Short mmCIF file of C-alpha atoms in Angstrom, two decimals:
data_model
loop_
_atom_site.label_atom_id
_atom_site.label_comp_id
_atom_site.label_asym_id
_atom_site.label_seq_id
_atom_site.Cartn_x
_atom_site.Cartn_y
_atom_site.Cartn_z
CA UNK A 469 -160.68 -57.02 -76.04
CA UNK A 470 -159.13 -54.03 -76.98
CA UNK A 471 -160.17 -50.82 -76.36
CA UNK A 472 -159.69 -47.75 -78.25
CA UNK A 473 -159.60 -44.86 -76.16
CA UNK A 474 -160.73 -41.60 -78.23
CA UNK A 475 -159.67 -37.91 -76.85
CA UNK A 476 -162.55 -36.54 -74.85
CA UNK A 477 -163.38 -33.96 -77.91
CA UNK A 478 -163.65 -37.00 -80.29
CA UNK A 479 -165.83 -39.05 -77.79
CA UNK A 480 -167.82 -36.00 -77.50
CA UNK A 481 -168.47 -35.91 -81.09
CA UNK A 482 -169.50 -39.85 -81.30
CA UNK A 483 -171.64 -39.12 -77.89
CA UNK A 484 -173.50 -36.16 -78.85
CA UNK A 485 -173.89 -36.21 -82.86
CA UNK A 486 -173.63 -39.60 -84.16
CA UNK A 487 -176.55 -40.15 -86.44
CA UNK A 488 -176.98 -36.19 -87.03
CA UNK A 489 -177.19 -34.56 -90.32
CA UNK A 490 -176.36 -30.79 -89.91
CA UNK A 491 -175.72 -29.64 -86.33
CA UNK A 492 -174.52 -26.94 -84.42
CA UNK A 493 -170.52 -27.37 -83.00
CA UNK A 494 -169.48 -23.66 -82.22
CA UNK A 495 -171.61 -19.94 -82.59
CA UNK A 496 -169.60 -19.86 -85.65
CA UNK A 497 -169.35 -23.45 -86.85
CA UNK A 498 -171.58 -26.21 -88.20
CA UNK A 499 -170.94 -29.81 -88.11
CA UNK A 500 -172.12 -31.92 -91.49
CA UNK A 501 -172.22 -35.63 -90.76
CA UNK A 502 -175.44 -36.63 -93.21
CA UNK A 503 -173.54 -38.05 -96.58
CA UNK A 504 -176.12 -36.06 -98.57
CA UNK A 505 -175.29 -32.81 -96.90
CA UNK A 506 -171.65 -33.47 -97.04
CA UNK A 507 -171.81 -33.96 -100.86
CA UNK A 508 -173.75 -31.20 -101.57
CA UNK A 509 -171.46 -29.00 -99.45
CA UNK A 510 -168.44 -30.18 -100.83
CA UNK A 511 -169.26 -29.90 -104.44
CA UNK A 512 -170.66 -26.61 -103.99
CA UNK A 513 -166.95 -24.79 -104.56
CA UNK A 514 -163.52 -26.13 -104.55
CA UNK A 515 -161.39 -25.58 -101.77
CA UNK A 516 -159.35 -22.62 -101.34
CA UNK A 517 -155.48 -22.43 -100.79
CA UNK A 518 -155.65 -22.02 -96.89
CA UNK A 519 -158.10 -24.75 -96.58
CA UNK A 520 -155.90 -27.68 -98.80
CA UNK A 521 -154.42 -30.09 -96.42
CA UNK A 522 -151.18 -30.03 -97.52
CA UNK A 523 -150.11 -27.31 -100.05
CA UNK A 524 -151.40 -24.10 -97.94
CA UNK A 525 -149.20 -21.38 -98.57
CA UNK A 526 -145.74 -21.68 -97.06
CA UNK A 527 -143.54 -18.42 -95.46
CA UNK A 528 -146.84 -16.41 -96.79
CA UNK A 529 -146.12 -17.28 -100.24
CA UNK A 530 -149.13 -19.24 -102.17
CA UNK A 531 -148.18 -22.41 -103.75
CA UNK A 532 -150.31 -22.81 -107.27
CA UNK A 533 -152.21 -26.05 -108.08
CA UNK A 534 -149.60 -26.32 -111.02
CA UNK A 535 -146.54 -26.05 -108.72
CA UNK A 536 -148.52 -28.68 -106.18
CA UNK A 537 -149.05 -31.29 -108.71
CA UNK A 538 -145.53 -31.27 -110.10
CA UNK A 539 -144.21 -31.58 -106.86
CA UNK A 540 -146.69 -34.36 -106.11
CA UNK A 541 -145.78 -36.15 -109.28
CA UNK A 542 -142.41 -36.16 -108.58
CA UNK A 543 -142.49 -37.86 -105.09
CA UNK A 544 -145.18 -40.31 -106.79
CA UNK A 545 -142.10 -41.14 -109.30
CA UNK A 546 -140.09 -41.53 -105.73
CA UNK A 547 -142.60 -43.72 -104.41
CA UNK A 548 -142.75 -46.18 -107.53
CA UNK A 549 -139.05 -46.53 -107.77
CA UNK A 550 -139.01 -47.57 -104.15
CA UNK A 551 -141.81 -50.33 -104.59
CA UNK A 552 -139.60 -51.52 -107.57
CA UNK A 553 -136.49 -51.90 -105.00
CA UNK A 554 -139.01 -54.05 -102.44
CA UNK A 555 -139.44 -56.77 -105.30
CA UNK A 556 -139.17 -59.41 -104.28
CA UNK A 557 -140.37 -58.62 -100.96
CA UNK A 558 -137.29 -58.08 -98.24
CA UNK A 559 -137.38 -61.03 -95.83
CA UNK A 560 -134.89 -59.79 -93.44
CA UNK A 561 -137.12 -56.62 -92.00
CA UNK A 562 -137.58 -56.12 -88.31
CA UNK A 563 -140.93 -54.29 -87.85
CA UNK A 564 -141.74 -55.12 -84.72
CA UNK A 565 -141.62 -52.55 -82.10
CA UNK A 566 -143.93 -49.35 -81.03
CA UNK A 567 -146.00 -48.29 -84.02
CA UNK A 568 -146.90 -46.14 -85.76
CA UNK A 569 -143.04 -44.87 -85.60
CA UNK A 570 -141.60 -48.27 -86.44
CA UNK A 571 -143.54 -47.93 -90.20
CA UNK A 572 -142.31 -44.67 -90.39
CA UNK A 573 -138.70 -45.18 -89.95
CA UNK A 574 -138.81 -48.07 -92.27
CA UNK A 575 -140.61 -46.05 -95.11
CA UNK A 576 -138.69 -43.04 -94.54
CA UNK A 577 -135.54 -45.16 -94.93
CA UNK A 578 -137.00 -47.10 -97.94
CA UNK A 579 -138.06 -43.91 -99.98
CA UNK A 580 -136.10 -40.99 -98.56
CA UNK A 581 -132.75 -43.11 -97.73
CA UNK A 582 -130.20 -41.64 -99.68
CA UNK A 583 -131.34 -38.06 -99.28
CA UNK A 584 -128.79 -35.65 -97.25
CA UNK A 585 -129.19 -35.81 -93.62
CA UNK A 586 -130.91 -32.10 -93.52
CA UNK A 587 -133.54 -33.14 -95.40
CA UNK A 588 -134.29 -36.63 -94.15
CA UNK A 589 -134.34 -35.12 -90.55
CA UNK A 590 -137.66 -33.14 -91.74
CA UNK A 591 -139.20 -36.45 -91.85
CA UNK A 592 -139.00 -36.25 -87.65
CA UNK A 593 -142.63 -37.13 -85.96
CA UNK A 594 -140.84 -34.95 -83.35
CA UNK A 595 -141.52 -32.32 -85.35
CA UNK A 596 -145.16 -32.64 -85.04
CA UNK A 597 -145.42 -31.18 -81.82
CA UNK A 598 -145.43 -27.82 -82.83
CA UNK A 599 -145.36 -25.85 -85.97
CA UNK A 600 -142.56 -23.70 -84.84
CA UNK A 601 -140.39 -26.78 -84.09
CA UNK A 602 -140.53 -27.78 -87.68
CA UNK A 603 -139.95 -24.21 -89.07
CA UNK A 604 -136.82 -23.87 -86.60
CA UNK A 605 -135.57 -27.14 -88.00
CA UNK A 606 -136.12 -26.19 -91.84
CA UNK A 607 -134.52 -22.72 -90.86
CA UNK A 608 -131.61 -24.20 -89.77
CA UNK A 609 -131.24 -26.31 -92.63
CA UNK A 610 -131.25 -23.81 -94.95
CA UNK A 611 -128.88 -21.71 -93.11
CA UNK A 612 -126.07 -24.46 -93.84
CA UNK A 613 -123.84 -23.65 -96.23
CA UNK A 614 -124.54 -25.55 -100.00
CA UNK A 615 -127.63 -26.77 -101.51
CA UNK A 616 -129.67 -29.43 -99.67
CA UNK A 617 -130.05 -31.47 -102.85
CA UNK A 618 -126.87 -31.54 -104.46
CA UNK A 619 -127.11 -32.44 -108.67
CA UNK A 620 -125.42 -35.66 -109.40
CA UNK A 621 -125.47 -37.20 -105.66
CA UNK A 622 -127.58 -40.05 -105.10
CA UNK A 623 -130.75 -38.96 -103.98
CA UNK A 624 -134.90 -39.03 -104.56
CA UNK A 625 -135.97 -36.56 -107.24
CA UNK A 626 -137.89 -34.42 -104.55
CA UNK A 627 -134.58 -33.87 -103.12
CA UNK A 628 -133.44 -32.94 -106.46
CA UNK A 629 -135.92 -30.05 -106.66
CA UNK A 630 -133.92 -28.09 -103.48
CA UNK A 631 -130.99 -28.00 -105.98
CA UNK A 632 -131.65 -25.40 -107.74
CA UNK A 633 -132.44 -23.26 -104.73
CA UNK A 634 -129.90 -20.19 -103.98
CA UNK A 635 -130.20 -17.81 -101.21
CA UNK A 636 -131.35 -18.59 -97.54
CA UNK A 637 -135.26 -17.80 -98.56
CA UNK A 638 -135.25 -20.17 -101.57
CA UNK A 639 -133.68 -22.93 -99.86
CA UNK A 640 -136.00 -22.68 -96.67
CA UNK A 641 -138.92 -22.61 -99.28
CA UNK A 642 -137.48 -25.62 -101.14
CA UNK A 643 -136.75 -27.39 -97.82
CA UNK A 644 -140.52 -26.57 -96.61
CA UNK A 645 -141.77 -27.82 -99.64
CA UNK A 646 -139.82 -31.08 -99.38
CA UNK A 647 -141.50 -31.54 -96.10
CA UNK A 648 -144.83 -30.68 -97.16
CA UNK A 649 -144.84 -33.58 -99.98
CA UNK A 650 -142.73 -36.39 -98.11
CA UNK A 651 -143.79 -36.17 -94.41
CA UNK A 652 -147.59 -36.81 -95.12
CA UNK A 653 -146.81 -39.88 -97.05
CA UNK A 654 -144.98 -41.33 -94.55
CA UNK A 655 -147.05 -40.13 -91.39
CA UNK A 656 -150.35 -41.54 -93.08
CA UNK A 657 -149.05 -44.70 -94.19
CA UNK A 658 -147.56 -45.60 -91.00
CA UNK A 659 -150.58 -44.58 -89.08
CA UNK A 660 -152.84 -46.55 -91.18
CA UNK A 661 -151.32 -49.71 -90.91
CA UNK A 662 -151.18 -49.27 -87.00
CA UNK A 663 -154.72 -48.38 -87.05
CA UNK A 664 -155.37 -51.78 -89.15
CA UNK A 665 -153.37 -54.21 -86.42
CA UNK A 666 -154.90 -52.48 -83.63
CA UNK A 667 -158.08 -52.74 -84.99
CA UNK A 668 -158.22 -56.10 -86.47
CA UNK A 669 -155.47 -58.22 -85.80
CA UNK A 670 -154.53 -61.33 -86.41
CA UNK A 671 -156.18 -61.32 -89.65
CA UNK A 672 -157.83 -64.12 -91.64
CA UNK A 673 -154.95 -65.21 -93.83
CA UNK A 674 -157.69 -65.18 -96.98
CA UNK A 675 -158.40 -61.15 -96.20
CA UNK A 676 -156.96 -59.07 -98.81
CA UNK A 677 -154.57 -56.14 -97.26
CA UNK A 678 -157.07 -53.62 -99.20
CA UNK A 679 -160.22 -54.83 -97.42
CA UNK A 680 -158.37 -54.60 -94.47
CA UNK A 681 -157.24 -51.04 -95.02
CA UNK A 682 -160.51 -49.61 -96.60
CA UNK A 683 -162.03 -51.05 -93.11
CA UNK A 684 -159.56 -49.36 -90.98
CA UNK A 685 -159.81 -46.15 -92.69
CA UNK A 686 -163.63 -46.39 -92.02
CA UNK A 687 -163.00 -46.73 -88.38
CA UNK A 688 -160.45 -44.39 -88.25
CA UNK A 689 -160.07 -42.06 -90.85
CA UNK A 690 -157.08 -40.79 -91.79
CA UNK A 691 -158.67 -36.84 -92.83
CA UNK A 692 -161.28 -37.08 -89.84
CA UNK A 693 -162.35 -33.75 -90.65
CA UNK A 694 -162.88 -31.64 -93.32
CA UNK A 695 -162.77 -27.51 -93.10
CA UNK A 696 -164.67 -24.96 -95.45
CA UNK A 697 -164.36 -21.00 -94.34
CA UNK A 698 -167.94 -19.36 -94.52
CA UNK A 699 -168.91 -18.82 -98.09
CA UNK A 700 -172.10 -17.54 -99.68
CA UNK A 701 -172.28 -21.15 -101.56
CA UNK A 702 -173.35 -22.96 -98.10
CA UNK A 703 -176.17 -20.96 -97.14
CA UNK A 704 -177.90 -21.69 -100.26
CA UNK A 705 -177.10 -25.31 -100.11
CA UNK A 706 -178.68 -25.49 -96.80
CA UNK A 707 -180.51 -23.03 -94.38
CA UNK A 708 -179.02 -24.45 -91.33
CA UNK A 709 -175.94 -23.04 -92.27
CA UNK A 710 -175.57 -19.14 -91.62
CA UNK A 711 -173.68 -16.56 -93.71
CA UNK A 712 -170.92 -16.27 -91.08
CA UNK A 713 -170.74 -20.05 -90.30
CA UNK A 714 -167.60 -22.25 -90.90
CA UNK A 715 -168.46 -25.65 -92.11
CA UNK A 716 -166.94 -28.62 -90.84
CA UNK A 717 -167.71 -31.89 -92.53
CA UNK A 718 -166.99 -34.91 -90.60
CA UNK A 719 -166.17 -38.43 -91.94
CA UNK A 720 -165.60 -39.48 -88.42
CA UNK A 721 -169.22 -39.65 -87.59
CA UNK A 722 -170.16 -40.15 -91.13
CA UNK A 723 -168.08 -43.56 -91.75
CA UNK A 724 -169.82 -45.00 -88.26
CA UNK A 725 -173.64 -44.11 -89.28
CA UNK A 726 -175.70 -46.61 -88.60
CA UNK A 727 -178.03 -45.55 -91.21
CA UNK A 728 -175.31 -46.26 -93.74
CA UNK A 729 -173.07 -49.32 -92.22
CA UNK A 730 -174.41 -52.61 -90.94
CA UNK A 731 -172.81 -53.48 -87.45
CA UNK A 732 -170.97 -49.58 -87.82
CA UNK A 733 -168.54 -49.99 -84.93
CA UNK A 734 -167.47 -53.33 -85.66
CA UNK A 735 -163.89 -54.38 -87.95
CA UNK A 736 -165.40 -56.03 -90.63
CA UNK A 737 -163.57 -56.01 -93.41
CA UNK A 738 -165.23 -58.40 -95.64
CA UNK A 739 -167.90 -55.73 -95.89
CA UNK A 740 -165.53 -54.56 -98.92
CA UNK A 741 -165.98 -57.51 -100.87
CA UNK A 742 -169.47 -55.88 -102.01
CA UNK A 743 -168.74 -52.27 -101.41
CA UNK A 744 -166.98 -49.93 -103.54
CA UNK A 745 -164.75 -47.08 -101.99
CA UNK A 746 -164.80 -44.56 -104.18
CA UNK A 747 -169.08 -44.73 -104.31
CA UNK A 748 -169.85 -45.96 -100.80
CA UNK A 749 -172.10 -43.26 -99.33
CA UNK A 750 -170.26 -41.04 -96.59
CA UNK A 751 -166.97 -42.91 -97.10
CA UNK A 752 -164.70 -39.89 -97.30
CA UNK A 753 -161.01 -41.19 -96.40
CA UNK A 754 -159.36 -39.51 -99.15
CA UNK A 755 -161.55 -36.67 -99.78
CA UNK A 756 -164.79 -35.74 -101.94
CA UNK A 757 -164.82 -37.10 -105.49
CA UNK A 758 -165.14 -33.69 -106.51
CA UNK A 759 -161.40 -33.19 -105.28
CA UNK A 760 -159.94 -36.42 -104.22
CA UNK A 761 -156.30 -36.22 -102.11
CA UNK A 762 -153.76 -36.37 -104.56
CA UNK A 763 -151.57 -38.76 -102.51
CA UNK A 764 -153.81 -41.51 -102.42
CA UNK A 765 -152.47 -43.28 -105.40
CA UNK A 766 -149.29 -43.45 -103.44
CA UNK A 767 -150.71 -44.33 -99.88
CA UNK A 768 -152.57 -47.53 -100.73
CA UNK A 769 -149.84 -49.31 -102.14
CA UNK A 770 -147.09 -47.98 -99.71
CA UNK A 771 -149.96 -49.41 -96.91
CA UNK A 772 -150.50 -52.76 -98.95
CA UNK A 773 -146.25 -53.37 -98.99
CA UNK A 774 -146.29 -52.66 -95.31
CA UNK A 775 -149.20 -54.62 -94.27
CA UNK A 776 -148.00 -57.27 -96.10
CA UNK A 777 -144.50 -57.33 -94.65
CA UNK A 778 -146.14 -57.27 -91.23
CA UNK A 779 -148.31 -60.29 -92.04
CA UNK A 780 -145.61 -62.08 -93.63
CA UNK A 781 -143.61 -62.18 -90.52
CA UNK A 782 -146.13 -63.33 -88.46
CA UNK A 783 -146.28 -59.95 -86.54
CA UNK A 784 -149.50 -58.99 -84.13
CA UNK A 785 -150.05 -56.42 -81.32
CA UNK A 786 -148.75 -57.10 -78.15
CA UNK A 787 -151.40 -59.66 -76.55
CA UNK A 788 -150.26 -57.41 -72.78
CA UNK A 789 -151.61 -54.45 -74.66
CA UNK A 790 -155.13 -53.92 -74.10
CA UNK A 791 -155.91 -50.05 -74.64
CA UNK A 792 -154.49 -47.58 -77.15
CA UNK A 793 -155.52 -44.17 -77.19
CA UNK A 794 -156.40 -41.81 -80.14
CA UNK A 795 -154.76 -38.37 -79.52
CA UNK A 796 -156.80 -35.04 -81.21
CA UNK A 797 -155.04 -34.58 -84.10
CA UNK A 798 -155.17 -33.68 -87.81
CA UNK A 799 -154.06 -37.39 -88.73
CA UNK A 800 -156.35 -39.93 -86.76
CA UNK A 801 -154.99 -42.60 -84.90
CA UNK A 802 -153.85 -44.79 -82.07
CA UNK A 803 -150.36 -44.02 -80.98
CA UNK A 804 -147.77 -46.51 -79.13
CA UNK A 805 -149.16 -50.02 -80.34
CA UNK A 806 -146.80 -52.61 -79.33
CA UNK A 807 -145.97 -54.93 -82.09
CA UNK A 808 -144.47 -58.32 -81.52
CA UNK A 809 -143.96 -62.00 -83.03
CA UNK A 810 -147.17 -63.76 -82.30
CA UNK A 811 -146.77 -66.07 -79.42
CA UNK A 812 -148.25 -69.15 -81.30
CA UNK A 813 -146.49 -68.82 -84.34
CA UNK A 814 -143.01 -67.97 -82.33
CA UNK A 815 -143.44 -70.96 -80.37
CA UNK A 816 -144.15 -73.26 -83.54
#
């Protein structure tokens, strides 16, 4: 029996608020886990630029929705090209090791492998330690002579967006956008597959990858909270919210609400045979229907590819590992999952 050890603050949310609707978290913050209240809150207005998970202002410079959309279309094209290169499925990929790092490195090389080193280094998971470290590496890369993504060189279209950046400040901005667009794809997909392996492997061979991934996102939603800053719309929606209250919508809790889910803490991918992930009440792995995450159409095909490769290679969580921690990070997932060749298959 594997034990998932949540950070104490996450464990406290389960202990104190699971099954509740609207509740006080801090003197100036209200938590929302009831699916009807969450629907009303998230539909009341669009996210502001500082509330967006990916395209917040960069170095004090606003990122318009048009620019963000264009960048996401660009990286989406790079992902489609990478998926084309994996047909037929590669048979010599070794995905054993410590996850999600192992999956992250595979995706980085698959999608961005031809890009210049000073861009690819921005995919390092070590940069997640502190924002200061991330921007120090970006600043160092921008200070190097030459352009990060030289025109005509083999590289992604995303890297090509950096080719026209002239001067230190423009190069720094372009490199920041490169990381903003590419890193979440690699981070999210590798974490999602690591979560699925930890929660449910070995899988029934007849269970579709998509059902496995939807169930993994239910129990460990990539975006486990959605912040909305205080706004006059919210007291009008629910009088339990004050005029100065920030609102934290919590898919972490709605995804396990016993009023919505049968056997809510169990990993049961077969439930998705009859559920629609776009309409299931309280299910928000990619945000609300009024403003879905733009990257979801890249995440699912890449996650299915990666999970397909793992299953096809007969890999499983090491039987010697009985517990894994879920740290308090924006991207929710287990860390340091040891994935090895399944013993019964290796013996055969």
